[in-house]
């Protein structure tokens, strides 16, 4: 019988050919074939992992590419020539459709998710969660204001130059600090919920001119008719009148939903049908969002392109406004990329950047839409499906945060106020800086989660420290771009707040398990990142 050498074996660790029979004659071709097959298998596995990762993060990749493409299209069109306003409107039309789609989901999502989340908790747990949320919002907003003041005082972007070098754009709105505060209280309690769905209350100031006749005695005249001369004096007063914001009163809907959810939670079995209905509405809204999210890269591309084409003068970035722009941008980066993650790490003892990686999709959407309210569906989905935040926590923290937690806006207002003071060669005293910090914090709460709302409340901060209100036009030219970074910072603040509140409330949430949530059916919702979301209905 002929001798047959044993089949060569490849050691999986060393990748070397080995055999127990030393008399075997190894063919080098076998070695290369085995090594080649290993490399082929290894390459196939790597390709499979890349494809799987791309599939799971396809929406995120498309959103990031849409930002790049939008900038490229915008600068490309500017290089060829300036478009008319009508042509810019046509260019932004796909983006306008995206904003309409997202805003269409805001009201049913906010109302239904808040009612369902609050009703699923007892009063004690809900109260603790609310206190933790408010404490977090107040702390981070004050930190943002302090950071903005430090940045403006250290860098001094408005010093060393002539005020006339800075071009002015637009017109400052007439506002009164007391009226704005009262409007905030009015909007918390809307007199009509249907009206609150499409507009809020705002006090408008109308100019009223009054002409007075003043008589003056002319002693040198002998005639009775020439005995008097008349002088006309015109006085202008601002009279308040009822107006509308033109935006949904999200704050009023949030207050109503929280109160309504607490009452349903105390009703027991009687409130179950309405609780089931709210959870069903939330589930349906998220399914619609899954469809709309695939259109978001197209909409964001044309939103950014239209804004870049419509910008009047890029050369202003080379002036002191450019230094102001970099100061605000640097401050937002420190707050959103260092301070908030550090706060998350100190409280939770977890890697904050892993958490931030889970909300990259929400951050990209916030940059494209420039609205924390329109980004709300994306933020909720990222928190619940990628970061594992309890739906009862996210559905409470995110809607409330999108309404009153404006860290980026508070930082921006502090820097802008000091910048305008430096432009006018006005040295701020310590008392004025404290006034700026308090006013900026309060004004940011009144800024709704809509584009460029911070610019409106900026007037309140300037009036509080006696700065020229008309000088807000100095920063209008770059506000549209800064607004996108402010919105990203606001979304990051809301998301990290949800993570912190969930960590602090985890034991109470796991211990609370009663009949209101035991019998709810679970529905699996397919989402475009390759995972599934479980929603109670």
Short mmCIF file of C-alpha atoms in Angstrom, two decimals:
data_model
loop_
_atom_site.label_atom_id
_atom_site.label_comp_id
_atom_site.label_asym_id
_atom_site.label_seq_id
_atom_site.Cartn_x
_atom_site.Cartn_y
_atom_site.Cartn_z
CA UNK A 1 0.00 0.00 0.00
CA UNK A 2 1.36 3.39 -0.97
CA UNK A 3 2.20 5.83 1.79
CA UNK A 4 -0.05 8.90 1.94
CA UNK A 5 1.26 11.81 3.97
CA UNK A 6 -1.15 13.44 6.41
CA UNK A 7 -3.05 16.50 5.26
CA UNK A 8 -1.30 19.72 6.28
CA UNK A 9 -2.93 21.71 9.07
CA UNK A 10 -2.96 25.49 9.41
CA UNK A 11 -2.63 26.76 12.96
CA UNK A 12 -5.39 29.42 13.34
CA UNK A 13 -3.32 31.54 15.74
CA UNK A 14 0.10 31.52 14.13
CA UNK A 15 -1.21 31.00 10.60
CA UNK A 16 1.67 28.47 10.08
CA UNK A 17 1.46 25.11 8.41
CA UNK A 18 2.06 22.28 10.90
CA UNK A 19 1.89 18.48 11.05
CA UNK A 20 2.81 15.70 13.45
CA UNK A 21 4.51 13.70 10.68
CA UNK A 22 8.00 15.10 10.16
CA UNK A 23 8.48 12.97 7.09
CA UNK A 24 5.65 14.72 5.27
CA UNK A 25 6.63 16.80 2.33
CA UNK A 26 4.85 20.08 2.31
CA UNK A 27 4.04 21.80 -0.86
CA UNK A 28 4.52 25.55 -0.66
CA UNK A 29 1.52 25.93 -2.92
CA UNK A 30 -0.69 24.45 -0.19
CA UNK A 31 0.66 27.03 2.26
CA UNK A 32 -0.13 29.88 -0.09
CA UNK A 33 -3.56 28.49 -0.87
CA UNK A 34 -4.43 28.20 2.82
CA UNK A 35 -3.05 31.65 3.55
CA UNK A 36 -4.92 33.06 0.58
CA UNK A 37 -8.16 31.47 1.68
CA UNK A 38 -7.69 32.99 5.16
CA UNK A 39 -7.09 36.44 3.72
CA UNK A 40 -10.13 36.02 1.50
CA UNK A 41 -12.28 35.04 4.47
CA UNK A 42 -10.84 37.88 6.55
CA UNK A 43 -11.50 40.39 3.77
CA UNK A 44 -15.03 39.08 3.34
CA UNK A 45 -15.70 39.53 7.06
CA UNK A 46 -14.37 43.09 7.01
CA UNK A 47 -16.49 43.91 3.99
CA UNK A 48 -19.52 42.41 5.70
CA UNK A 49 -18.89 44.52 8.82
CA UNK A 50 -18.49 47.68 6.73
CA UNK A 51 -21.71 47.03 4.84
CA UNK A 52 -23.52 46.27 8.10
CA UNK A 53 -22.21 49.44 9.73
CA UNK A 54 -23.15 51.54 6.71
CA UNK A 55 -26.63 50.04 6.72
CA UNK A 56 -27.13 50.76 10.40
CA UNK A 57 -25.94 54.37 10.06
CA UNK A 58 -27.16 55.11 6.55
CA UNK A 59 -29.36 58.02 7.59
CA UNK A 60 -26.52 59.61 9.57
CA UNK A 61 -24.14 59.31 6.61
CA UNK A 62 -26.72 60.81 4.26
CA UNK A 63 -27.39 63.70 6.65
CA UNK A 64 -23.69 64.53 6.95
CA UNK A 65 -23.29 64.34 3.18
CA UNK A 66 -26.31 66.61 2.73
CA UNK A 67 -24.59 69.32 4.80
CA UNK A 68 -21.47 69.05 2.62
CA UNK A 69 -23.45 69.03 -0.62
CA UNK A 70 -25.57 71.97 0.55
CA UNK A 71 -22.49 74.09 1.24
CA UNK A 72 -20.94 73.06 -2.08
CA UNK A 73 -24.08 73.91 -4.06
CA UNK A 74 -24.51 77.22 -2.24
CA UNK A 75 -20.95 78.42 -2.78
CA UNK A 76 -21.00 77.13 -6.35
CA UNK A 77 -24.09 79.16 -7.20
CA UNK A 78 -22.62 82.26 -5.52
CA UNK A 79 -19.52 81.90 -7.69
CA UNK A 80 -21.58 81.90 -10.89
CA UNK A 81 -23.78 84.85 -9.97
CA UNK A 82 -26.34 86.16 -7.50
CA UNK A 83 -29.89 84.80 -7.71
CA UNK A 84 -33.06 86.82 -7.35
CA UNK A 85 -35.29 86.37 -4.30
CA UNK A 86 -37.76 84.35 -6.35
CA UNK A 87 -35.01 82.03 -7.59
CA UNK A 88 -33.77 81.58 -4.02
CA UNK A 89 -37.32 80.71 -2.99
CA UNK A 90 -37.41 78.02 -5.68
CA UNK A 91 -34.03 76.72 -4.50
CA UNK A 92 -35.24 76.45 -0.90
CA UNK A 93 -38.57 74.84 -1.77
CA UNK A 94 -37.45 71.21 -1.10
CA UNK A 95 -36.16 72.37 2.29
CA UNK A 96 -39.41 74.15 3.02
CA UNK A 97 -41.24 70.86 2.41
CA UNK A 98 -38.98 69.13 4.94
CA UNK A 99 -39.72 71.77 7.58
CA UNK A 100 -43.44 71.40 6.95
CA UNK A 101 -43.23 67.61 7.28
CA UNK A 102 -41.36 67.77 10.58
CA UNK A 103 -43.51 70.55 12.05
CA UNK A 104 -46.60 68.56 11.11
CA UNK A 105 -45.50 65.90 13.61
CA UNK A 106 -44.56 68.21 16.49
CA UNK A 107 -47.97 68.79 18.08
CA UNK A 108 -49.29 65.18 18.07
CA UNK A 109 -45.90 63.92 19.21
CA UNK A 110 -45.49 66.44 22.04
CA UNK A 111 -49.04 66.15 23.36
CA UNK A 112 -49.43 62.37 23.05
CA UNK A 113 -45.95 61.42 24.27
CA UNK A 114 -46.09 63.79 27.25
CA UNK A 115 -49.54 62.64 28.33
CA UNK A 116 -48.61 58.97 27.91
CA UNK A 117 -45.28 59.35 29.70
CA UNK A 118 -46.61 61.35 32.65
CA UNK A 119 -49.70 59.14 33.04
CA UNK A 120 -47.44 56.11 33.33
CA UNK A 121 -45.81 57.50 36.49
CA UNK A 122 -47.05 58.11 39.98
CA UNK A 123 -47.16 61.65 41.34
CA UNK A 124 -44.08 61.22 43.53
CA UNK A 125 -41.88 59.88 40.74
CA UNK A 126 -43.15 62.52 38.33
CA UNK A 127 -42.43 65.28 40.84
CA UNK A 128 -38.87 64.11 41.47
CA UNK A 129 -38.20 63.78 37.76
CA UNK A 130 -39.56 67.28 37.16
CA UNK A 131 -37.38 68.79 39.89
CA UNK A 132 -34.28 67.08 38.53
CA UNK A 133 -35.08 68.29 35.04
CA UNK A 134 -35.60 71.90 36.13
CA UNK A 135 -32.43 71.83 38.25
CA UNK A 136 -30.42 70.56 35.29
CA UNK A 137 -31.88 73.14 32.90
CA UNK A 138 -31.21 76.01 35.29
CA UNK A 139 -27.65 74.88 36.03
CA UNK A 140 -26.60 74.38 32.42
CA UNK A 141 -28.17 77.64 31.25
CA UNK A 142 -26.33 79.60 33.93
CA UNK A 143 -23.07 77.81 33.02
CA UNK A 144 -23.60 78.78 29.39
CA UNK A 145 -24.12 82.45 30.30
CA UNK A 146 -21.04 82.53 32.54
CA UNK A 147 -18.95 80.89 29.81
CA UNK A 148 -20.20 83.41 27.26
CA UNK A 149 -19.29 86.33 29.52
CA UNK A 150 -15.80 84.90 30.13
CA UNK A 151 -15.27 84.42 26.39
CA UNK A 152 -16.41 87.96 25.52
CA UNK A 153 -14.39 89.63 28.30
CA UNK A 154 -11.25 87.63 27.45
CA UNK A 155 -11.29 87.86 23.64
CA UNK A 156 -13.01 91.28 23.41
CA UNK A 157 -14.24 90.87 19.82
CA UNK A 158 -15.75 94.38 19.65
CA UNK A 159 -12.70 96.36 20.74
CA UNK A 160 -9.98 98.13 18.74
CA UNK A 161 -11.93 99.48 15.82
CA UNK A 162 -14.41 102.00 14.54
CA UNK A 163 -18.10 101.22 14.82
CA UNK A 164 -18.72 102.51 11.30
CA UNK A 165 -16.59 99.68 9.91
CA UNK A 166 -19.36 97.19 10.71
CA UNK A 167 -22.28 97.11 8.26
CA UNK A 168 -25.83 96.98 9.56
CA UNK A 169 -28.58 94.74 8.25
CA UNK A 170 -32.28 94.61 8.99
CA UNK A 171 -34.19 96.48 11.67
CA UNK A 172 -34.44 95.95 15.41
CA UNK A 173 -37.85 95.03 16.76
CA UNK A 174 -39.49 97.13 19.46
CA UNK A 175 -39.90 95.07 22.63
CA UNK A 176 -40.55 95.69 26.29
CA UNK A 177 -39.03 93.45 28.96
CA UNK A 178 -42.14 93.43 31.15
CA UNK A 179 -44.41 92.68 28.19
CA UNK A 180 -42.20 89.77 27.14
CA UNK A 181 -42.30 88.28 30.65
CA UNK A 182 -46.07 88.65 30.82
CA UNK A 183 -46.41 87.06 27.37
CA UNK A 184 -44.44 84.08 28.65
CA UNK A 185 -46.93 83.63 31.50
CA UNK A 186 -49.88 84.10 29.14
CA UNK A 187 -48.57 81.47 26.74
CA UNK A 188 -48.19 78.97 29.58
CA UNK A 189 -51.97 79.03 29.98
CA UNK A 190 -53.56 79.45 26.53
CA UNK A 191 -57.22 80.41 26.50
CA UNK A 192 -57.86 78.20 23.46
CA UNK A 193 -56.00 74.94 22.81
CA UNK A 194 -56.98 74.92 19.14
CA UNK A 195 -55.52 78.40 18.64
CA UNK A 196 -52.41 77.35 20.59
CA UNK A 197 -51.73 74.73 17.93
CA UNK A 198 -50.93 77.38 15.32
CA UNK A 199 -50.09 80.62 17.12
CA UNK A 200 -49.19 82.13 20.47
CA UNK A 201 -49.85 85.43 22.21
CA UNK A 202 -47.55 88.39 21.72
CA UNK A 203 -47.80 92.00 22.80
CA UNK A 204 -47.17 94.34 19.89
CA UNK A 205 -46.06 97.93 20.43
CA UNK A 206 -47.60 100.47 18.07
CA UNK A 207 -46.36 104.01 17.69
CA UNK A 208 -48.89 106.73 18.46
CA UNK A 209 -47.95 110.27 17.52
CA UNK A 210 -49.48 113.18 19.41
CA UNK A 211 -49.16 116.81 18.29
CA UNK A 212 -49.45 119.52 20.95
CA UNK A 213 -49.81 123.29 20.49
CA UNK A 214 -47.60 125.39 22.73
CA UNK A 215 -48.28 129.15 23.04
CA UNK A 216 -45.40 131.57 23.44
CA UNK A 217 -45.73 135.29 24.34
CA UNK A 218 -44.08 137.72 21.96
CA UNK A 219 -43.48 140.89 24.04
CA UNK A 220 -42.11 142.93 21.16
CA UNK A 221 -45.38 142.76 19.20
CA UNK A 222 -48.07 145.45 19.63
CA UNK A 223 -50.80 143.75 17.66
CA UNK A 224 -53.15 141.37 19.48
CA UNK A 225 -52.99 138.85 16.63
CA UNK A 226 -49.22 139.07 16.58
CA UNK A 227 -49.08 138.77 20.34
CA UNK A 228 -48.66 135.00 20.24
CA UNK A 229 -46.66 132.54 18.20
CA UNK A 230 -47.47 128.86 18.07
CA UNK A 231 -45.01 125.96 18.21
CA UNK A 232 -46.04 122.40 17.31
CA UNK A 233 -44.48 119.62 19.39
CA UNK A 234 -44.82 115.99 18.35
CA UNK A 235 -44.54 113.22 20.95
CA UNK A 236 -44.36 109.50 20.14
CA UNK A 237 -45.63 106.87 22.58
CA UNK A 238 -45.68 103.08 22.28
CA UNK A 239 -49.05 101.58 23.07
CA UNK A 240 -49.50 97.83 23.63
CA UNK A 241 -51.89 95.80 21.52
CA UNK A 242 -52.75 92.13 21.17
CA UNK A 243 -50.71 90.30 18.55
CA UNK A 244 -49.79 86.80 17.41
CA UNK A 245 -46.45 85.05 17.15
CA UNK A 246 -47.35 83.07 14.03
CA UNK A 247 -45.76 79.95 15.60
CA UNK A 248 -47.32 77.12 17.57
CA UNK A 249 -47.56 77.78 21.30
CA UNK A 250 -45.53 74.72 22.31
CA UNK A 251 -45.07 75.99 25.87
CA UNK A 252 -48.82 76.11 26.47
CA UNK A 253 -49.31 72.65 24.98
CA UNK A 254 -46.53 71.27 27.18
CA UNK A 255 -48.07 72.72 30.36
CA UNK A 256 -51.51 71.38 29.42
CA UNK A 257 -50.13 67.92 28.53
CA UNK A 258 -48.24 67.60 31.81
CA UNK A 259 -51.29 68.56 33.88
CA UNK A 260 -53.54 66.31 31.79
CA UNK A 261 -51.15 63.38 32.13
CA UNK A 262 -51.00 63.74 35.92
CA UNK A 263 -54.80 63.67 36.14
CA UNK A 264 -55.06 60.60 33.89
CA UNK A 265 -52.48 58.81 36.01
CA UNK A 266 -54.61 59.36 39.10
CA UNK A 267 -57.80 58.12 37.45
CA UNK A 268 -56.69 54.48 37.49
CA UNK A 269 -58.69 52.13 35.27
CA UNK A 270 -60.93 54.94 34.04
CA UNK A 271 -57.95 56.63 32.41
CA UNK A 272 -56.67 53.52 30.64
CA UNK A 273 -58.55 54.03 27.34
CA UNK A 274 -57.18 57.55 26.96
CA UNK A 275 -53.70 56.35 27.95
CA UNK A 276 -53.88 53.63 25.29
CA UNK A 277 -55.05 56.20 22.75
CA UNK A 278 -52.12 58.56 23.49
CA UNK A 279 -49.61 55.73 23.21
CA UNK A 280 -51.19 54.70 19.91
CA UNK A 281 -50.92 58.27 18.59
CA UNK A 282 -47.25 58.35 19.60
CA UNK A 283 -46.63 55.08 17.78
CA UNK A 284 -48.39 56.28 14.61
CA UNK A 285 -46.49 59.57 14.67
CA UNK A 286 -43.13 57.80 14.93
CA UNK A 287 -44.06 55.53 12.02
CA UNK A 288 -44.81 58.60 9.91
CA UNK A 289 -41.50 60.07 10.99
CA UNK A 290 -39.68 56.94 9.78
CA UNK A 291 -41.07 57.68 6.31
CA UNK A 292 -40.27 61.41 6.41
CA UNK A 293 -36.71 60.93 7.66
CA UNK A 294 -35.62 59.46 4.33
CA UNK A 295 -36.45 62.78 2.67
CA UNK A 296 -34.46 64.85 5.19
CA UNK A 297 -31.08 64.68 3.36
CA UNK A 298 -32.65 66.25 0.27
CA UNK A 299 -34.41 68.95 2.27
CA UNK A 300 -31.34 69.83 4.35
CA UNK A 301 -29.20 70.11 1.21
CA UNK A 302 -31.42 72.78 -0.30
CA UNK A 303 -32.06 74.57 3.00
CA UNK A 304 -28.34 75.17 3.51
CA UNK A 305 -27.73 75.98 -0.16
CA UNK A 306 -30.51 78.57 -0.15
CA UNK A 307 -29.21 80.24 3.01
CA UNK A 308 -25.67 80.50 1.62
CA UNK A 309 -26.89 81.93 -1.69
CA UNK A 310 -29.12 84.43 0.11
CA UNK A 311 -26.36 85.76 2.37
CA UNK A 312 -25.64 89.34 1.34
CA UNK A 313 -21.97 89.79 2.18
CA UNK A 314 -19.39 87.17 3.16
CA UNK A 315 -16.70 89.82 3.40
CA UNK A 316 -18.14 90.95 6.73
CA UNK A 317 -16.62 87.82 8.29
CA UNK A 318 -13.22 89.45 7.85
CA UNK A 319 -14.25 92.34 10.12
CA UNK A 320 -14.86 92.35 13.87
CA UNK A 321 -18.14 90.55 13.25
CA UNK A 322 -15.99 87.62 12.13
CA UNK A 323 -14.17 87.68 15.48
CA UNK A 324 -17.55 87.84 17.23
CA UNK A 325 -18.67 84.86 15.12
CA UNK A 326 -15.60 82.83 16.14
CA UNK A 327 -16.03 83.81 19.81
CA UNK A 328 -19.60 82.52 19.90
CA UNK A 329 -18.66 79.40 17.93
CA UNK A 330 -15.74 78.63 20.25
CA UNK A 331 -17.95 79.12 23.30
CA UNK A 332 -20.65 76.81 21.92
CA UNK A 333 -18.01 74.17 21.17
CA UNK A 334 -16.65 74.30 24.71
CA UNK A 335 -20.12 74.18 26.26
CA UNK A 336 -21.51 71.39 24.09
CA UNK A 337 -18.30 69.42 23.66
CA UNK A 338 -16.62 69.80 27.06
CA UNK A 339 -18.82 71.16 29.88
CA UNK A 340 -22.00 69.18 29.19
CA UNK A 341 -20.13 65.87 28.60
CA UNK A 342 -18.11 66.52 31.76
CA UNK A 343 -21.32 67.04 33.73
CA UNK A 344 -22.71 63.80 32.28
CA UNK A 345 -19.55 61.89 33.24
CA UNK A 346 -19.47 63.27 36.80
CA UNK A 347 -23.06 62.22 37.46
CA UNK A 348 -23.33 58.95 35.53
CA UNK A 349 -19.68 57.77 35.46
CA UNK A 350 -20.11 56.78 31.82
CA UNK A 351 -18.35 57.81 28.64
CA UNK A 352 -20.24 60.91 27.42
CA UNK A 353 -18.87 60.71 23.88
CA UNK A 354 -20.39 57.28 23.37
CA UNK A 355 -23.68 58.92 24.34
CA UNK A 356 -23.07 61.81 21.93
CA UNK A 357 -22.32 59.36 19.14
CA UNK A 358 -25.84 58.04 19.57
CA UNK A 359 -27.39 61.46 18.87
CA UNK A 360 -25.26 62.45 15.87
CA UNK A 361 -28.30 62.08 13.64
CA UNK A 362 -30.24 64.56 15.79
CA UNK A 363 -27.31 66.99 15.76
CA UNK A 364 -27.08 66.86 11.96
CA UNK A 365 -30.82 67.44 11.67
CA UNK A 366 -30.61 70.37 14.11
CA UNK A 367 -27.88 71.96 12.01
CA UNK A 368 -29.92 71.57 8.84
CA UNK A 369 -33.31 72.70 10.15
CA UNK A 370 -32.13 75.29 12.70
CA UNK A 371 -35.08 74.36 14.92
CA UNK A 372 -34.95 72.28 18.08
CA UNK A 373 -38.71 71.75 17.86
CA UNK A 374 -38.50 70.36 14.32
CA UNK A 375 -35.63 68.11 15.45
CA UNK A 376 -37.68 66.70 18.33
CA UNK A 377 -38.82 63.47 16.59
CA UNK A 378 -35.21 62.67 15.63
CA UNK A 379 -33.97 63.41 19.15
CA UNK A 380 -36.58 61.15 20.75
CA UNK A 381 -35.78 58.27 18.41
CA UNK A 382 -32.02 58.58 18.95
CA UNK A 383 -32.38 58.66 22.74
CA UNK A 384 -34.77 55.72 22.94
CA UNK A 385 -33.30 53.38 20.31
CA UNK A 386 -29.57 54.17 20.39
CA UNK A 387 -28.94 55.34 23.96
CA UNK A 388 -31.57 53.24 25.74
CA UNK A 389 -33.36 56.10 27.49
CA UNK A 390 -36.72 55.21 28.99
CA UNK A 391 -39.56 56.56 26.87
CA UNK A 392 -41.25 58.08 29.93
CA UNK A 393 -38.13 60.16 30.60
CA UNK A 394 -37.35 61.22 27.03
CA UNK A 395 -40.97 62.13 26.29
CA UNK A 396 -40.91 64.51 29.27
CA UNK A 397 -37.40 66.02 29.16
CA UNK A 398 -37.07 66.61 25.40
CA UNK A 399 -40.35 68.51 24.76
CA UNK A 400 -39.85 70.64 27.87
CA UNK A 401 -36.20 71.22 26.97
CA UNK A 402 -37.04 72.21 23.41
CA UNK A 403 -39.26 74.91 24.89
CA UNK A 404 -37.29 76.38 27.80
CA UNK A 405 -33.74 74.95 27.78
CA UNK A 406 -31.75 77.16 25.41
CA UNK A 407 -28.11 76.90 26.47
CA UNK A 408 -26.79 77.99 23.09
CA UNK A 409 -29.14 80.97 22.97
CA UNK A 410 -28.15 82.08 26.49
CA UNK A 411 -24.43 81.94 25.64
CA UNK A 412 -24.97 83.81 22.38
CA UNK A 413 -26.97 86.59 24.04
CA UNK A 414 -24.29 87.14 26.69
CA UNK A 415 -21.51 87.39 24.08
CA UNK A 416 -23.61 89.60 21.78
CA UNK A 417 -24.47 92.07 24.56
CA UNK A 418 -20.84 92.50 25.58
CA UNK A 419 -19.79 92.72 21.91
CA UNK A 420 -22.22 95.57 21.26
CA UNK A 421 -21.01 97.32 24.41
CA UNK A 422 -17.39 97.02 23.25
CA UNK A 423 -18.28 98.36 19.80
CA UNK A 424 -19.75 101.47 21.47
CA UNK A 425 -16.72 101.81 23.82
CA UNK A 426 -18.92 101.18 26.86
CA UNK A 427 -17.13 99.50 29.76
CA UNK A 428 -19.49 97.18 31.58
CA UNK A 429 -19.47 97.32 35.36
CA UNK A 430 -19.73 94.21 37.49
CA UNK A 431 -23.37 95.00 38.21
CA UNK A 432 -24.15 95.29 34.51
CA UNK A 433 -22.45 91.95 33.82
CA UNK A 434 -24.55 90.34 36.55
CA UNK A 435 -27.63 91.93 34.98
CA UNK A 436 -26.64 90.49 31.60
CA UNK A 437 -26.25 87.01 33.09
CA UNK A 438 -29.64 87.09 34.80
CA UNK A 439 -31.44 88.67 31.86
CA UNK A 440 -29.86 86.34 29.30
CA UNK A 441 -30.89 83.33 31.37
CA UNK A 442 -34.47 84.56 31.66
CA UNK A 443 -34.66 85.64 28.01
CA UNK A 444 -33.42 82.26 26.77
CA UNK A 445 -36.34 80.61 28.57
CA UNK A 446 -38.72 82.82 26.65
CA UNK A 447 -37.12 81.93 23.31
CA UNK A 448 -39.30 79.32 21.65
CA UNK A 449 -37.68 76.46 19.75
CA UNK A 450 -38.08 78.18 16.39
CA UNK A 451 -35.44 79.62 14.05
CA UNK A 452 -33.78 82.88 15.19
CA UNK A 453 -36.01 83.34 18.24
CA UNK A 454 -32.92 84.30 20.24
CA UNK A 455 -32.46 87.36 18.07
CA UNK A 456 -35.84 88.65 19.23
CA UNK A 457 -35.09 88.17 22.92
CA UNK A 458 -31.66 89.76 22.37
CA UNK A 459 -33.41 93.13 22.47
CA UNK A 460 -34.47 92.45 26.07
CA UNK A 461 -30.87 91.90 27.17
CA UNK A 462 -29.68 95.10 25.48
CA UNK A 463 -32.48 97.15 27.03
CA UNK A 464 -31.74 95.77 30.51
CA UNK A 465 -28.20 97.23 30.55
CA UNK A 466 -28.95 100.40 28.58
CA UNK A 467 -27.24 99.44 25.32
CA UNK A 468 -28.50 100.75 21.96
CA UNK A 469 -31.25 98.42 20.80
CA UNK A 470 -30.70 99.33 17.14
CA UNK A 471 -27.18 97.88 17.34
CA UNK A 472 -28.65 94.38 17.20
CA UNK A 473 -28.51 94.93 13.44
CA UNK A 474 -24.71 94.63 13.66
CA UNK A 475 -24.92 90.87 14.16
CA UNK A 476 -27.83 90.05 11.86
CA UNK A 477 -25.57 89.16 8.96
CA UNK A 478 -24.10 86.09 10.70
CA UNK A 479 -27.04 85.18 12.91
CA UNK A 480 -28.55 82.68 10.44
CA UNK A 481 -25.34 80.63 10.54
CA UNK A 482 -24.78 80.90 14.30
CA UNK A 483 -28.40 79.89 14.83
CA UNK A 484 -27.59 76.44 13.47
CA UNK A 485 -24.77 75.90 15.96
CA UNK A 486 -26.93 77.26 18.78
CA UNK A 487 -29.64 74.76 17.86
CA UNK A 488 -27.11 71.91 17.89
CA UNK A 489 -25.98 72.97 21.37
CA UNK A 490 -29.59 73.15 22.56
CA UNK A 491 -30.29 69.63 21.26
CA UNK A 492 -27.13 68.29 22.91
CA UNK A 493 -28.17 69.92 26.19
CA UNK A 494 -31.66 68.39 26.04
CA UNK A 495 -30.27 64.94 25.18
CA UNK A 496 -27.64 64.90 27.91
CA UNK A 497 -30.29 66.15 30.33
CA UNK A 498 -32.48 63.17 29.42
CA UNK A 499 -29.53 60.85 30.04
CA UNK A 500 -28.78 62.38 33.44
CA UNK A 501 -32.42 62.43 34.57
CA UNK A 502 -32.84 58.82 33.45
CA UNK A 503 -29.73 57.78 35.41
CA UNK A 504 -30.96 59.51 38.57
CA UNK A 505 -34.51 58.18 38.17
CA UNK A 506 -33.67 54.64 37.05
CA UNK A 507 -34.37 52.96 40.40
CA UNK A 508 -37.70 54.72 40.81
CA UNK A 509 -38.77 53.93 37.25
CA UNK A 510 -37.88 50.25 37.58
CA UNK A 511 -39.66 50.04 40.92
CA UNK A 512 -42.84 51.60 39.59
CA UNK A 513 -44.79 48.92 37.76
CA UNK A 514 -48.54 48.96 38.16
CA UNK A 515 -51.57 47.93 36.16
CA UNK A 516 -51.49 51.10 34.05
CA UNK A 517 -48.50 49.77 32.10
CA UNK A 518 -48.60 46.02 32.68
CA UNK A 519 -51.37 45.30 30.20
CA UNK A 520 -50.15 47.50 27.37
CA UNK A 521 -49.42 45.76 24.10
CA UNK A 522 -45.97 46.17 22.60
CA UNK A 523 -45.63 47.06 18.94
CA UNK A 524 -42.38 46.70 17.03
CA UNK A 525 -41.55 49.68 14.85
CA UNK A 526 -39.01 49.26 12.06
CA UNK A 527 -36.61 52.18 11.84
CA UNK A 528 -34.06 52.94 9.15
CA UNK A 529 -30.92 52.26 11.21
CA UNK A 530 -31.41 48.52 11.21
CA UNK A 531 -32.80 48.27 14.76
CA UNK A 532 -36.27 48.00 16.20
CA UNK A 533 -38.10 50.26 18.61
CA UNK A 534 -40.61 48.83 21.07
CA UNK A 535 -43.52 51.16 21.74
CA UNK A 536 -46.39 50.59 24.15
CA UNK A 537 -49.88 50.97 22.74
#
